[in-house]
């Protein structure tokens, strides 16, 4: 598994993660002692409605109730998290404090779980103001005492009206005094002010229910909450709202603010893409298809960062880097295209202080603690990058081919390498009528040139039996012995490839018109050695015809000759820039962030907060939408970090869209299916996990498959508990609506694809849910948390190649310069000083861990504590994750596993 992500002991298995109101009805008077308690009342309702309730006690009267004499006393405590900075001294904060003093803070309404069995209508609700109590561990408690009628029954839900002018974060509510003991309601949610929205906020009890099992007293609440969360699709969303809706990616560009700020809309027939959360901002004046920019990017309130994360790891930190650090660097680096003059200058980034202009003392930049340190000494501000682990262990590892090959299996992007299934002749491609690739055999360094090369999966082979391989008359142009060696390597499954040829080639000429970046279509061939490691054999770079120039194509391979060796190093820099771009735009952004957002939106729109599947999924979705929103504003936006520092430039998001269209399939997001589709595994019932790996020492697959099995077993136990009969799946209208919306709306551009799984049985649900959880946990951890360790030293993984290959149509002067100073040619190919320092800073933030990080399997969700079966299953789940840490540690220490162990291996 990736080091230092899934295979590290302490972090190997760790990963990130309604409104209701009623109209009061008149009741007879209660005994005088109750009426004198203005913090309490019992109110009867005919039915629930979505209209705002008049909640002040002055607008209600009371009637005699025959069962009051048999009632008991109760108490509720609401725990509210105080702000990180303490009390806010604003005017509204002062008014809220006054409200606290007068006991007008939170107005609570307790709803019975069941309807009255005699009348069939809702039972009287218990209402009252909660007064401010003590402060405990940074939280503030609000208390209310009340009387519980004898026939009230169990609690079904509690409604909160926030009388403050500021929203507040409610952690939990504990209600005591009922027959069955304390009732705990976990909230962990923001409650809006009644001055922003008069509707009350609803919280259900911790017990989970399928729709058909919902207690009768809260059925209407369950339905109405979902209606509220869906919204009406109109208007601009406000910061306090919790509305989930869909939109296309029409907010990447900024046509009103920048001459080169217009970008196409992503999502639709022309550029397919998953959907994002709708913000409802007005359209751009210059481009009616695009959404205008603003200082605020809406995400539903509960999707936003916590205050702790906001201070330590949030998008605000990214903004601080972009708005404080980058301008500071720009003032230092007067030439944005200036490269590094020599390698010691690159090394100096990690141990020499760089003076920055004076930053504000309260700048969020000062909170980045792990790899970037702002040291303020009176008026002095400096920037210092911590040395990445990769560089600390072996300063020259990036230079070696063995490490280049190893990282295709155990580095940042283990998702791209594929097996070469077969040599075949295919029809000439638009940009590549003739192909050339080098193959190095075990008998010595030799080469095979052939008219065309490609790989296909076994399924594609079965589906295209009529498509021939090499025809006899075409073999005349090849050495028969070498062809046979190539076939033997393929048949023995020893040839592998990084293939970015077809994906990149249509963009090569467009990208090459941009300033400061060069793109090729690339293929890189690897050979599996007897000791289980990969050896790079050849790199093919292609430029299609342009203007009056014919197609340019060349193959580079490792060699002992000085000129060839330097050309090989520069070709590797190009391939690594391609792999870095694919990693960030596809393996990371598209697959774990962008494609996950529709799952989150659909879950909140179609699954009630009391649905067991919602409660299983939501910890894995934590912060994703906020990160995505920040990404649209600061990372993948027009002229943002990605476009400025990665090879595809302004076409980066288009490339991501093309990859989604051509490559993304939900069924292959599951780890086993992904490995099989790339030829890295085949089904084998006698092998561990039911798969036989093509490369036995494949850390990502070895460790990832154990984690996959652990996740799947946990999901299996969970699903089988809540769905003991198969028919419960198809009869669950919320679940069916959820899956339908994911396919037909969230991923609507692919709604007609035949590979979407059906949702008819518990096994179907287990597969779907496990896949979603894997993408948000194991997959994301593998491609995210090691970014600084591996790419913090950018020569190991340059994000952009700024110069063409020295052999591409060189002038005599260019060629002489290369021969005289080949190191300068490599340095000119690397990112500029400004690009390098910017991407290093951003990668640090992206790969950092938040202080309030939640780790999979560490803490059981409070919703499951009262379910013995789920408790037991979670204990098993948590124990297996701990065992996995030990397994990974043992593997990392095994000297026989060359792809994760050795001198200086990170």
GROMACS .gro file of N, CA, C and O in nm, residues 612-688:
model
  308
  612UNK      N    1  -3.095   0.425   0.838
  612UNK     CA    2  -2.968   0.361   0.876
  612UNK      C    3  -2.858   0.376   0.772
  612UNK      O    4  -2.740   0.385   0.809
  613UNK      N    5  -2.892   0.379   0.643
  613UNK     CA    6  -2.788   0.393   0.541
  613UNK      C    7  -2.732   0.535   0.541
  613UNK      O    8  -2.612   0.556   0.520
  614UNK      N    9  -2.817   0.632   0.566
  614UNK     CA   10  -2.767   0.770   0.579
  614UNK      C   11  -2.666   0.777   0.693
  614UNK      O   12  -2.558   0.835   0.679
  615UNK      N   13  -2.699   0.716   0.805
  615UNK     CA   14  -2.610   0.723   0.921
  615UNK      C   15  -2.482   0.641   0.902
  615UNK      O   16  -2.380   0.671   0.964
  616UNK      N   17  -2.486   0.544   0.815
  616UNK     CA   18  -2.365   0.468   0.783
  616UNK      C   19  -2.272   0.550   0.694
  616UNK      O   20  -2.150   0.545   0.708
  617UNK      N   21  -2.331   0.627   0.603
  617UNK     CA   22  -2.251   0.697   0.502
  617UNK      C   23  -2.199   0.832   0.548
  617UNK      O   24  -2.088   0.872   0.511
  618UNK      N   25  -2.278   0.906   0.627
  618UNK     CA   26  -2.247   1.047   0.644
  618UNK      C   27  -2.111   1.076   0.708
  618UNK      O   28  -2.048   1.178   0.677
  619UNK      N   29  -2.055   0.992   0.798
  619UNK     CA   30  -1.922   1.023   0.850
  619UNK      C   31  -1.815   1.026   0.741
  619UNK      O   32  -1.715   1.097   0.754
  620UNK      N   33  -1.836   0.950   0.634
  620UNK     CA   34  -1.737   0.944   0.527
  620UNK      C   35  -1.747   1.062   0.432
  620UNK      O   36  -1.659   1.081   0.348
  621UNK      N   37  -1.853   1.141   0.444
  621UNK     CA   38  -1.873   1.256   0.356
  621UNK      C   39  -1.825   1.386   0.419
  621UNK      O   40  -1.830   1.491   0.357
  622UNK      N   41  -1.779   1.379   0.541
  622UNK     CA   42  -1.748   1.499   0.618
  622UNK      C   43  -1.652   1.592   0.545
  622UNK      O   44  -1.545   1.549   0.500
  623UNK      N   45  -1.690   1.716   0.532
  623UNK     CA   46  -1.610   1.825   0.475
  623UNK      C   47  -1.592   1.818   0.324
  623UNK      O   48  -1.534   1.909   0.264
  624UNK      N   49  -1.637   1.712   0.259
  624UNK     CA   50  -1.611   1.697   0.115
  624UNK      C   51  -1.669   1.813   0.035
  624UNK      O   52  -1.602   1.869  -0.054
  625UNK      N   53  -1.792   1.851   0.062
  625UNK     CA   54  -1.855   1.957  -0.017
  625UNK      C   55  -1.788   2.093   0.006
  625UNK      O   56  -1.775   2.173  -0.087
  626UNK      N   57  -1.745   2.120   0.128
  626UNK     CA   58  -1.674   2.245   0.155
  626UNK      C   59  -1.540   2.248   0.082
  626UNK      O   60  -1.502   2.349   0.023
  627UNK      N   61  -1.469   2.136   0.086
  627UNK     CA   62  -1.342   2.129   0.014
  627UNK      C   63  -1.365   2.146  -0.135
  627UNK      O   64  -1.291   2.218  -0.203
  628UNK      N   65  -1.470   2.084  -0.187
  628UNK     CA   66  -1.501   2.098  -0.330
  628UNK      C   67  -1.534   2.242  -0.366
  628UNK      O   68  -1.492   2.293  -0.471
  629UNK      N   69  -1.613   2.307  -0.280
  629UNK     CA   70  -1.646   2.447  -0.307
  629UNK      C   71  -1.524   2.536  -0.305
  629UNK      O   72  -1.507   2.623  -0.391
  630UNK      N   73  -1.435   2.513  -0.208
  630UNK     CA   74  -1.310   2.588  -0.203
  630UNK      C   75  -1.225   2.559  -0.325
  630UNK      O   76  -1.162   2.649  -0.381
  631UNK      N   77  -1.225   2.433  -0.369
  631UNK     CA   78  -1.148   2.397  -0.488
  631UNK      C   79  -1.195   2.471  -0.611
  631UNK      O   80  -1.114   2.515  -0.693
  632UNK      N   81  -1.327   2.487  -0.624
  632UNK     CA   82  -1.380   2.559  -0.741
  632UNK      C   83  -1.342   2.706  -0.737
  632UNK      O   84  -1.330   2.770  -0.842
  633UNK      N   85  -1.323   2.758  -0.618
  633UNK     CA   86  -1.290   2.900  -0.605
  633UNK      C   87  -1.140   2.928  -0.613
  633UNK      O   88  -1.100   3.035  -0.656
  634UNK      N   89  -1.057   2.833  -0.569
  634UNK     CA   90  -0.915   2.866  -0.552
  634UNK      C   91  -0.818   2.770  -0.618
  634UNK      O   92  -0.700   2.802  -0.630
  635UNK      N   93  -0.863   2.650  -0.660
  635UNK     CA   94  -0.769   2.551  -0.712
  635UNK      C   95  -0.795   2.517  -0.858
  635UNK      O   96  -0.705   2.527  -0.941
  636UNK      N   97  -0.917   2.475  -0.891
  636UNK     CA   98  -0.946   2.434  -1.028
  636UNK      C   99  -1.010   2.546  -1.108
  636UNK      O  100  -1.050   2.526  -1.223
  637UNK      N  101  -1.021   2.664  -1.051
  637UNK     CA  102  -1.083   2.777  -1.119
  637UNK      C  103  -0.993   2.832  -1.229
  637UNK      O  104  -0.873   2.798  -1.238
  638UNK      N  105  -1.050   2.916  -1.314
  638UNK     CA  106  -0.974   2.977  -1.423
  638UNK      C  107  -0.854   3.053  -1.367
  638UNK      O  108  -0.869   3.135  -1.276
  639UNK      N  109  -0.738   3.024  -1.420
  639UNK     CA  110  -0.611   3.087  -1.380
  639UNK      C  111  -0.576   3.061  -1.234
  639UNK      O  112  -0.496   3.135  -1.176
  640UNK      N  113  -0.634   2.956  -1.177
  640UNK     CA  114  -0.604   2.919  -1.039
  640UNK      C  115  -0.478   2.835  -1.030
  640UNK      O  116  -0.400   2.824  -1.125
  641UNK      N  117  -0.460   2.771  -0.916
  641UNK     CA  118  -0.337   2.696  -0.889
  641UNK      C  119  -0.315   2.585  -0.990
  641UNK      O  120  -0.205   2.569  -1.044
  642UNK      N  121  -0.419   2.507  -1.019
  642UNK     CA  122  -0.402   2.393  -1.110
  642UNK      C  123  -0.367   2.441  -1.250
  642UNK      O  124  -0.272   2.391  -1.312
  643UNK      N  125  -0.441   2.537  -1.300
  643UNK     CA  126  -0.413   2.586  -1.435
  643UNK      C  127  -0.275   2.652  -1.445
  643UNK      O  128  -0.212   2.649  -1.551
  644UNK      N  129  -0.228   2.710  -1.336
  644UNK     CA  130  -0.101   2.783  -1.338
  644UNK      C  131   0.019   2.693  -1.318
  644UNK      O  132   0.132   2.733  -1.352
  645UNK      N  133  -0.001   2.575  -1.263
  645UNK     CA  134   0.115   2.494  -1.223
  645UNK      C  135   0.114   2.353  -1.281
  645UNK      O  136   0.210   2.279  -1.257
  646UNK      N  137   0.010   2.313  -1.353
  646UNK     CA  138   0.005   2.179  -1.411
  646UNK      C  139   0.005   2.186  -1.564
  646UNK      O  140  -0.043   2.284  -1.623
  647UNK      N  141   0.055   2.082  -1.626
  647UNK     CA  142   0.081   2.081  -1.770
  647UNK      C  143  -0.038   2.120  -1.859
  647UNK      O  144  -0.020   2.195  -1.954
  648UNK      N  145  -0.160   2.072  -1.834
  648UNK     CA  146  -0.269   2.106  -1.928
  648UNK      C  147  -0.313   2.250  -1.925
  648UNK      O  148  -0.391   2.293  -2.010
  649UNK      N  149  -0.267   2.329  -1.825
  649UNK     CA  150  -0.301   2.470  -1.820
  649UNK      C  151  -0.450   2.493  -1.817
  649UNK      O  152  -0.523   2.430  -1.741
  650UNK      N  153  -0.501   2.584  -1.901
  650UNK     CA  154  -0.642   2.621  -1.901
  650UNK      C  155  -0.734   2.508  -1.946
  650UNK      O  156  -0.855   2.517  -1.930
  651UNK      N  157  -0.676   2.400  -1.997
  651UNK     CA  158  -0.756   2.286  -2.042
  651UNK      C  159  -0.763   2.174  -1.937
  651UNK      O  160  -0.806   2.063  -1.967
  652UNK      N  161  -0.719   2.205  -1.816
  652UNK     CA  162  -0.714   2.103  -1.711
  652UNK      C  163  -0.850   2.043  -1.683
  652UNK      O  164  -0.867   1.920  -1.678
  653UNK      N  165  -0.952   2.126  -1.663
  653UNK     CA  166  -1.084   2.073  -1.633
  653UNK      C  167  -1.145   2.003  -1.753
  653UNK      O  168  -1.220   1.906  -1.739
  654UNK      N  169  -1.115   2.049  -1.873
  654UNK     CA  170  -1.162   1.978  -1.993
  654UNK      C  171  -1.105   1.838  -1.996
  654UNK      O  172  -1.174   1.741  -2.031
  655UNK      N  173  -0.978   1.825  -1.961
  655UNK     CA  174  -0.915   1.694  -1.958
  655UNK      C  175  -0.982   1.604  -1.856
  655UNK      O  176  -1.004   1.485  -1.879
  656UNK      N  177  -1.017   1.661  -1.741
  656UNK     CA  178  -1.088   1.586  -1.639
  656UNK      C  179  -1.224   1.540  -1.690
  656UNK      O  180  -1.267   1.427  -1.663
  657UNK      N  181  -1.292   1.625  -1.765
  657UNK     CA  182  -1.421   1.590  -1.822
  657UNK      C  183  -1.408   1.477  -1.924
  657UNK      O  184  -1.489   1.384  -1.927
  658UNK      N  185  -1.306   1.484  -2.008
  658UNK     CA  186  -1.284   1.379  -2.108
  658UNK      C  187  -1.255   1.246  -2.038
  658UNK      O  188  -1.305   1.140  -2.079
  659UNK      N  189  -1.175   1.250  -1.930
  659UNK     CA  190  -1.146   1.127  -1.856
  659UNK      C  191  -1.273   1.070  -1.793
  659UNK      O  192  -1.293   0.948  -1.792
  660UNK      N  193  -1.359   1.157  -1.742
  660UNK     CA  194  -1.487   1.111  -1.687
  660UNK      C  195  -1.570   1.044  -1.794
  660UNK      O  196  -1.628   0.936  -1.773
  661UNK      N  197  -1.574   1.103  -1.912
  661UNK     CA  198  -1.654   1.050  -2.022
  661UNK      C  199  -1.601   0.915  -2.070
  661UNK      O  200  -1.676   0.820  -2.090
  662UNK      N  201  -1.470   0.903  -2.083
  662UNK     CA  202  -1.411   0.784  -2.143
  662UNK      C  203  -1.384   0.672  -2.042
  662UNK      O  204  -1.389   0.554  -2.077
  663UNK      N  205  -1.355   0.708  -1.918
  663UNK     CA  206  -1.299   0.609  -1.826
  663UNK      C  207  -1.385   0.579  -1.703
  663UNK      O  208  -1.379   0.466  -1.652
  664UNK      N  209  -1.462   0.676  -1.652
  664UNK     CA  210  -1.525   0.656  -1.523
  664UNK      C  211  -1.644   0.562  -1.532
  664UNK      O  212  -1.733   0.581  -1.615
  665UNK      N  213  -1.644   0.462  -1.446
  665UNK     CA  214  -1.755   0.368  -1.432
  665UNK      C  215  -1.773   0.339  -1.284
  665UNK      O  216  -1.676   0.306  -1.215
  666UNK      N  217  -1.897   0.348  -1.237
  666UNK     CA  218  -1.920   0.324  -1.095
  666UNK      C  219  -1.876   0.185  -1.054
  666UNK      O  220  -1.815   0.167  -0.948
  667UNK      N  221  -1.906   0.085  -1.136
  667UNK     CA  222  -1.874  -0.052  -1.097
  667UNK      C  223  -1.724  -0.073  -1.081
  667UNK      O  224  -1.679  -0.155  -1.001
  668UNK      N  225  -1.643   0.004  -1.155
  668UNK     CA  226  -1.498  -0.010  -1.146
  668UNK      C  227  -1.436   0.082  -1.043
  668UNK      O  228  -1.313   0.087  -1.030
  669UNK      N  229  -1.518   0.153  -0.967
  669UNK     CA  230  -1.466   0.228  -0.854
  669UNK      C  231  -1.439   0.134  -0.736
  669UNK      O  232  -1.365   0.169  -0.644
  670UNK      N  233  -1.500   0.017  -0.737
  670UNK     CA  234  -1.469  -0.086  -0.637
  670UNK      C  235  -1.327  -0.136  -0.661
  670UNK      O  236  -1.289  -0.162  -0.776
  671UNK      N  237  -1.248  -0.150  -0.557
  671UNK     CA  238  -1.107  -0.185  -0.574
  671UNK      C  239  -1.087  -0.316  -0.651
  671UNK      O  240  -1.004  -0.319  -0.744
  672UNK      N  241  -1.155  -0.425  -0.618
  672UNK     CA  242  -1.131  -0.549  -0.694
  672UNK      C  243  -1.157  -0.531  -0.843
  672UNK      O  244  -1.078  -0.577  -0.926
  673UNK      N  245  -1.269  -0.465  -0.879
  673UNK     CA  246  -1.301  -0.447  -1.020
  673UNK      C  247  -1.202  -0.353  -1.088
  673UNK      O  248  -1.169  -0.370  -1.206
  674UNK      N  249  -1.153  -0.256  -1.015
  674UNK     CA  250  -1.052  -0.166  -1.072
  674UNK      C  251  -0.926  -0.243  -1.106
  674UNK      O  252  -0.869  -0.227  -1.216
  675UNK      N  253  -0.879  -0.327  -1.015
  675UNK     CA  254  -0.758  -0.405  -1.040
  675UNK      C  255  -0.777  -0.500  -1.158
  675UNK      O  256  -0.688  -0.515  -1.242
  676UNK      N  257  -0.893  -0.565  -1.163
  676UNK     CA  258  -0.919  -0.658  -1.273
  676UNK      C  259  -0.923  -0.584  -1.407
  676UNK      O  260  -0.866  -0.630  -1.507
  677UNK      N  261  -0.987  -0.468  -1.410
  677UNK     CA  262  -1.001  -0.394  -1.535
  677UNK      C  263  -0.866  -0.347  -1.588
  677UNK      O  264  -0.849  -0.330  -1.708
  678UNK      N  265  -0.770  -0.325  -1.499
  678UNK     CA  266  -0.636  -0.282  -1.542
  678UNK      C  267  -0.542  -0.400  -1.564
  678UNK      O  268  -0.424  -0.380  -1.592
  679UNK      N  269  -0.592  -0.521  -1.549
  679UNK     CA  270  -0.509  -0.639  -1.569
  679UNK      C  271  -0.413  -0.664  -1.456
  679UNK      O  272  -0.321  -0.746  -1.469
  680UNK      N  273  -0.432  -0.598  -1.344
  680UNK     CA  274  -0.343  -0.616  -1.229
  680UNK      C  275  -0.390  -0.728  -1.137
  680UNK      O  276  -0.324  -0.759  -1.038
  681UNK      N  277  -0.504  -0.789  -1.168
  681UNK     CA  278  -0.555  -0.902  -1.089
  681UNK      C  279  -0.652  -0.980  -1.175
  681UNK      O  280  -0.707  -0.929  -1.274
  682UNK      N  281  -0.674  -1.104  -1.137
  682UNK     CA  282  -0.776  -1.187  -1.199
  682UNK      C  283  -0.846  -1.268  -1.090
  682UNK      O  284  -0.789  -1.295  -0.984
  683UNK      N  285  -0.971  -1.300  -1.116
  683UNK     CA  286  -1.048  -1.373  -1.016
  683UNK      C  287  -0.990  -1.512  -0.993
  683UNK      O  288  -0.957  -1.583  -1.088
  684UNK      N  289  -0.976  -1.548  -0.866
  684UNK     CA  290  -0.924  -1.678  -0.828
  684UNK      C  291  -0.981  -1.712  -0.691
  684UNK      O  292  -0.940  -1.655  -0.590
  685UNK      N  293  -1.078  -1.802  -0.685
  685UNK     CA  294  -1.143  -1.833  -0.556
  685UNK      C  295  -1.047  -1.889  -0.452
  685UNK      O  296  -1.076  -1.885  -0.332
  686UNK      N  297  -0.934  -1.942  -0.496
  686UNK     CA  298  -0.838  -2.000  -0.402
  686UNK      C  299  -0.735  -1.899  -0.350
  686UNK      O  300  -0.655  -1.932  -0.262
  687UNK      N  301  -0.737  -1.779  -0.406
  687UNK     CA  302  -0.639  -1.677  -0.366
  687UNK      C  303  -0.697  -1.588  -0.256
  687UNK      O  304  -0.819  -1.579  -0.241
  688UNK      N  305  -0.611  -1.523  -0.178
  688UNK     CA  306  -0.662  -1.429  -0.078
  688UNK      C  307  -0.750  -1.322  -0.144
  688UNK      O  308  -0.716  -1.273  -0.252
   0.00000   0.00000   0.00000
